[in-house]
């Protein structure tokens, strides 16, 4: 049985603990919610339980689909054993439909379908406000190698194709999402890490176009907890 040792990191939504095995960590999901680079803070009751379980369900399916992930074993409602990785300092975003910062930056109305899945990177750096960054920038700064970049792109498009179909079956349109990759401390390979949840995906109800994700918190749309519960109920089916 894998047990928590010392805490090695506390992020906005999760804590990470060492274990007896140097190649395994335990992540513990919190109910804390932040937006706008930490300017807006709050809690979404039950979110940690939902995001933990939902991520694990999806990661297990992605593994079967040929995308390597950090998932090892869920311990309880909030805690999961994962492979120890060194997170690559890039947020990887895919957009299928214009929304959020993309709509603002390019003056495109939210909800406009994009002609192709659009991959985007942000440099994970809170002090700089996670700026948009391109392949050349990331390579020139040594944030990622060419080989790692090729893996990241290949896996991200695979994740998008899988998730689009997965969510559509649950009556949800996948507008966009953010994922993070890490380098497995044991094997040196690039694997999917972090989470896939309503915190990190934009999901719109296919019938009503209602926002079923963290935008309810970011934009004060109400029914935040209820929406997370509804998404979770659909995912579990
Ligand atoms: N996203 C995220 N964490 C971030 C920034 C974005 O999970 O720190 C997700 C967000 O939920 C959305 C997608 O990435 O699904 C694209 O977000 P966008 O760049 O439009 O940023 P936002 O409008 O949320 O500032």
PDB file of N, CA and C and ligand atoms in Angstrom, residues 12 36-37 91-95 99-105 110 120 122 126 130 132 174-180 194-195 197-203 213-215 218-219, ligand 1:
ATOM      1  N   UNK A  12      -2.472  25.233  -6.994  1.00  0.00           N
ATOM      2  CA  UNK A  12      -3.743  25.928  -6.760  1.00  0.00           C
ATOM      3  C   UNK A  12      -4.866  24.937  -6.449  1.00  0.00           C
ATOM      4  N   UNK A  36      -8.023  33.759 -13.336  1.00  0.00           N
ATOM      5  CA  UNK A  36      -7.305  34.988 -13.703  1.00  0.00           C
ATOM      6  C   UNK A  36      -5.957  35.076 -12.974  1.00  0.00           C
ATOM      7  N   UNK A  37      -5.162  34.023 -13.163  1.00  0.00           N
ATOM      8  CA  UNK A  37      -3.813  33.958 -12.585  1.00  0.00           C
ATOM      9  C   UNK A  37      -3.834  34.191 -11.072  1.00  0.00           C
ATOM     10  N   UNK A  91       1.771  24.871 -20.811  1.00  0.00           N
ATOM     11  CA  UNK A  91       0.367  24.472 -20.822  1.00  0.00           C
ATOM     12  C   UNK A  91       0.010  24.224 -22.274  1.00  0.00           C
ATOM     13  N   UNK A  92      -0.540  23.059 -22.549  1.00  0.00           N
ATOM     14  CA  UNK A  92      -0.864  22.689 -23.926  1.00  0.00           C
ATOM     15  C   UNK A  92      -2.374  22.807 -24.097  1.00  0.00           C
ATOM     16  N   UNK A  93      -2.780  23.656 -25.009  1.00  0.00           N
ATOM     17  CA  UNK A  93      -4.210  23.921 -25.200  1.00  0.00           C
ATOM     18  C   UNK A  93      -4.614  23.499 -26.605  1.00  0.00           C
ATOM     19  N   UNK A  94      -5.767  22.835 -26.690  1.00  0.00           N
ATOM     20  CA  UNK A  94      -6.365  22.599 -28.017  1.00  0.00           C
ATOM     21  C   UNK A  94      -7.714  23.291 -28.033  1.00  0.00           C
ATOM     22  N   UNK A  95      -7.984  23.963 -29.130  1.00  0.00           N
ATOM     23  CA  UNK A  95      -9.270  24.637 -29.310  1.00  0.00           C
ATOM     24  C   UNK A  95      -9.984  24.046 -30.512  1.00  0.00           C
ATOM     25  N   UNK A  99     -13.280  30.559 -27.971  1.00  0.00           N
ATOM     26  CA  UNK A  99     -13.802  30.981 -26.664  1.00  0.00           C
ATOM     27  C   UNK A  99     -12.675  31.660 -25.904  1.00  0.00           C
ATOM     28  N   UNK A 100     -13.040  32.267 -24.785  1.00  0.00           N
ATOM     29  CA  UNK A 100     -12.064  32.782 -23.825  1.00  0.00           C
ATOM     30  C   UNK A 100     -11.030  33.701 -24.442  1.00  0.00           C
ATOM     31  N   UNK A 101      -9.767  33.459 -24.072  1.00  0.00           N
ATOM     32  CA  UNK A 101      -8.687  34.362 -24.482  1.00  0.00           C
ATOM     33  C   UNK A 101      -8.489  34.366 -26.003  1.00  0.00           C
ATOM     34  N   UNK A 102      -8.811  33.247 -26.673  1.00  0.00           N
ATOM     35  CA  UNK A 102      -8.669  33.185 -28.142  1.00  0.00           C
ATOM     36  C   UNK A 102      -9.655  34.159 -28.803  1.00  0.00           C
ATOM     37  N   UNK A 103     -10.894  34.139 -28.317  1.00  0.00           N
ATOM     38  CA  UNK A 103     -11.917  35.036 -28.870  1.00  0.00           C
ATOM     39  C   UNK A 103     -11.520  36.488 -28.683  1.00  0.00           C
ATOM     40  N   UNK A 104     -11.008  36.783 -27.498  1.00  0.00           N
ATOM     41  CA  UNK A 104     -10.612  38.153 -27.177  1.00  0.00           C
ATOM     42  C   UNK A 104      -9.430  38.587 -28.057  1.00  0.00           C
ATOM     43  N   UNK A 105      -8.408  37.717 -28.128  1.00  0.00           N
ATOM     44  CA  UNK A 105      -7.168  38.081 -28.819  1.00  0.00           C
ATOM     45  C   UNK A 105      -7.385  38.302 -30.304  1.00  0.00           C
ATOM     46  N   UNK A 110     -17.321  34.105 -29.469  1.00  0.00           N
ATOM     47  CA  UNK A 110     -17.344  32.813 -28.764  1.00  0.00           C
ATOM     48  C   UNK A 110     -18.352  31.900 -29.439  1.00  0.00           C
ATOM     49  N   UNK A 120      -2.081  25.286 -29.054  1.00  0.00           N
ATOM     50  CA  UNK A 120      -1.496  26.530 -28.534  1.00  0.00           C
ATOM     51  C   UNK A 120      -0.707  26.191 -27.278  1.00  0.00           C
ATOM     52  N   UNK A 122       1.122  27.811 -23.675  1.00  0.00           N
ATOM     53  CA  UNK A 122       1.427  28.920 -22.771  1.00  0.00           C
ATOM     54  C   UNK A 122       2.643  28.509 -21.949  1.00  0.00           C
ATOM     55  N   UNK A 126       3.925  31.976 -13.539  1.00  0.00           N
ATOM     56  CA  UNK A 126       2.944  32.851 -12.885  1.00  0.00           C
ATOM     57  C   UNK A 126       3.382  34.312 -12.901  1.00  0.00           C
ATOM     58  N   UNK A 130       1.693  33.486 -17.464  1.00  0.00           N
ATOM     59  CA  UNK A 130       1.551  32.369 -18.427  1.00  0.00           C
ATOM     60  C   UNK A 130       1.398  32.854 -19.873  1.00  0.00           C
ATOM     61  N   UNK A 132       1.470  33.378 -23.932  1.00  0.00           N
ATOM     62  CA  UNK A 132       1.428  32.555 -25.138  1.00  0.00           C
ATOM     63  C   UNK A 132       2.863  32.396 -25.657  1.00  0.00           C
ATOM     64  N   UNK A 174     -16.944  19.567 -26.632  1.00  0.00           N
ATOM     65  CA  UNK A 174     -15.610  19.948 -26.157  1.00  0.00           C
ATOM     66  C   UNK A 174     -15.138  21.177 -26.935  1.00  0.00           C
ATOM     67  N   UNK A 175     -15.214  22.326 -26.285  1.00  0.00           N
ATOM     68  CA  UNK A 175     -14.844  23.599 -26.920  1.00  0.00           C
ATOM     69  C   UNK A 175     -13.324  23.740 -26.954  1.00  0.00           C
ATOM     70  N   UNK A 176     -12.704  23.575 -25.787  1.00  0.00           N
ATOM     71  CA  UNK A 176     -11.235  23.629 -25.690  1.00  0.00           C
ATOM     72  C   UNK A 176     -10.809  22.958 -24.386  1.00  0.00           C
ATOM     73  N   UNK A 177      -9.528  22.740 -24.233  1.00  0.00           N
ATOM     74  CA  UNK A 177      -9.005  22.178 -22.979  1.00  0.00           C
ATOM     75  C   UNK A 177      -7.522  22.452 -22.868  1.00  0.00           C
ATOM     76  N   UNK A 178      -7.042  22.311 -21.627  1.00  0.00           N
ATOM     77  CA  UNK A 178      -5.615  22.481 -21.332  1.00  0.00           C
ATOM     78  C   UNK A 178      -5.105  21.197 -20.712  1.00  0.00           C
ATOM     79  N   UNK A 179      -3.947  20.710 -21.184  1.00  0.00           N
ATOM     80  CA  UNK A 179      -3.325  19.563 -20.525  1.00  0.00           C
ATOM     81  C   UNK A 179      -1.861  19.884 -20.258  1.00  0.00           C
ATOM     82  N   UNK A 180      -1.272  19.068 -19.396  1.00  0.00           N
ATOM     83  CA  UNK A 180       0.148  19.228 -19.091  1.00  0.00           C
ATOM     84  C   UNK A 180       0.834  17.871 -19.188  1.00  0.00           C
ATOM     85  N   UNK A 194      -1.012  15.879 -14.671  1.00  0.00           N
ATOM     86  CA  UNK A 194      -2.014  16.851 -14.230  1.00  0.00           C
ATOM     87  C   UNK A 194      -3.419  16.261 -14.290  1.00  0.00           C
ATOM     88  N   UNK A 195      -4.401  16.981 -14.831  1.00  0.00           N
ATOM     89  CA  UNK A 195      -5.788  16.526 -14.758  1.00  0.00           C
ATOM     90  C   UNK A 195      -6.571  16.868 -16.018  1.00  0.00           C
ATOM     91  N   UNK A 197     -10.596  17.792 -16.395  1.00  0.00           N
ATOM     92  CA  UNK A 197     -11.770  17.992 -15.542  1.00  0.00           C
ATOM     93  C   UNK A 197     -12.507  19.249 -16.013  1.00  0.00           C
ATOM     94  N   UNK A 198     -13.632  19.575 -15.386  1.00  0.00           N
ATOM     95  CA  UNK A 198     -14.315  20.831 -15.762  1.00  0.00           C
ATOM     96  C   UNK A 198     -13.485  22.081 -15.406  1.00  0.00           C
ATOM     97  N   UNK A 199     -12.426  21.896 -14.606  1.00  0.00           N
ATOM     98  CA  UNK A 199     -11.504  23.018 -14.341  1.00  0.00           C
ATOM     99  C   UNK A 199     -10.651  23.319 -15.571  1.00  0.00           C
ATOM    100  N   UNK A 200     -10.411  22.312 -16.383  1.00  0.00           N
ATOM    101  CA  UNK A 200      -9.408  22.444 -17.453  1.00  0.00           C
ATOM    102  C   UNK A 200      -9.983  22.264 -18.860  1.00  0.00           C
ATOM    103  N   UNK A 201     -11.294  21.993 -18.940  1.00  0.00           N
ATOM    104  CA  UNK A 201     -11.948  21.859 -20.255  1.00  0.00           C
ATOM    105  C   UNK A 201     -13.098  22.856 -20.331  1.00  0.00           C
ATOM    106  N   UNK A 202     -13.371  23.379 -21.517  1.00  0.00           N
ATOM    107  CA  UNK A 202     -14.654  24.070 -21.725  1.00  0.00           C
ATOM    108  C   UNK A 202     -15.615  23.065 -22.340  1.00  0.00           C
ATOM    109  N   UNK A 203     -16.739  22.848 -21.648  1.00  0.00           N
ATOM    110  CA  UNK A 203     -17.732  21.869 -22.067  1.00  0.00           C
ATOM    111  C   UNK A 203     -19.079  22.568 -22.147  1.00  0.00           C
ATOM    112  N   UNK A 213     -18.762  24.113 -17.065  1.00  0.00           N
ATOM    113  CA  UNK A 213     -17.352  24.049 -16.693  1.00  0.00           C
ATOM    114  C   UNK A 213     -16.995  25.228 -15.802  1.00  0.00           C
ATOM    115  N   UNK A 214     -15.702  25.420 -15.611  1.00  0.00           N
ATOM    116  CA  UNK A 214     -15.210  26.427 -14.672  1.00  0.00           C
ATOM    117  C   UNK A 214     -15.579  27.864 -15.060  1.00  0.00           C
ATOM    118  N   UNK A 215     -15.999  28.084 -16.302  1.00  0.00           N
ATOM    119  CA  UNK A 215     -16.463  29.425 -16.663  1.00  0.00           C
ATOM    120  C   UNK A 215     -17.628  29.861 -15.768  1.00  0.00           C
ATOM    121  N   UNK A 218     -15.566  31.379 -13.069  1.00  0.00           N
ATOM    122  CA  UNK A 218     -14.822  32.557 -13.554  1.00  0.00           C
ATOM    123  C   UNK A 218     -15.752  33.731 -13.820  1.00  0.00           C
ATOM    124  N   UNK A 219     -16.916  33.437 -14.415  1.00  0.00           N
ATOM    125  CA  UNK A 219     -17.811  34.509 -14.886  1.00  0.00           C
ATOM    126  C   UNK A 219     -19.015  34.725 -13.976  1.00  0.00           C
TER     127      UNK A 219
HETATM  128  N1  LIG B   1      -7.097  26.672 -18.943  1.00  0.00           N
HETATM  129  C1  LIG B   1      -6.680  26.039 -17.786  1.00  0.00           C
HETATM  130  N2  LIG B   1      -5.788  26.664 -16.972  1.00  0.00           N
HETATM  131  C2  LIG B   1      -5.263  27.885 -17.256  1.00  0.00           C
HETATM  132  C3  LIG B   1      -5.677  28.525 -18.443  1.00  0.00           C
HETATM  133  C4  LIG B   1      -6.597  27.894 -19.260  1.00  0.00           C
HETATM  134  O1  LIG B   1      -7.108  24.921 -17.500  1.00  0.00           O
HETATM  135  O2  LIG B   1      -4.442  28.386 -16.471  1.00  0.00           O
HETATM  136  C5  LIG B   1      -8.064  26.016 -19.840  1.00  0.00           C
HETATM  137  C6  LIG B   1      -9.424  26.687 -19.820  1.00  0.00           C
HETATM  138  O3  LIG B   1     -10.270  26.066 -18.892  1.00  0.00           O
HETATM  139  C7  LIG B   1      -9.913  26.462 -21.225  1.00  0.00           C
HETATM  140  C8  LIG B   1      -8.645  26.404 -22.077  1.00  0.00           C
HETATM  141  O4  LIG B   1      -7.577  26.139 -21.162  1.00  0.00           O
HETATM  142  O5  LIG B   1     -10.553  25.199 -21.307  1.00  0.00           O
HETATM  143  C9  LIG B   1      -8.370  27.678 -22.836  1.00  0.00           C
HETATM  144  O6  LIG B   1      -8.387  28.761 -21.955  1.00  0.00           O
HETATM  145  P1  LIG B   1      -8.141  30.253 -22.449  1.00  0.00           P
HETATM  146  O7  LIG B   1      -6.769  30.368 -23.002  1.00  0.00           O
HETATM  147  O8  LIG B   1      -9.271  30.666 -23.318  1.00  0.00           O
HETATM  148  O9  LIG B   1      -8.062  31.081 -21.120  1.00  0.00           O
HETATM  149  P2  LIG B   1      -9.161  31.801 -20.217  1.00  0.00           P
HETATM  150  O10 LIG B   1     -10.189  32.377 -21.109  1.00  0.00           O
HETATM  151  O11 LIG B   1      -9.660  30.705 -19.339  1.00  0.00           O
HETATM  152  O12 LIG B   1      -8.336  32.806 -19.499  1.00  0.00           O
END
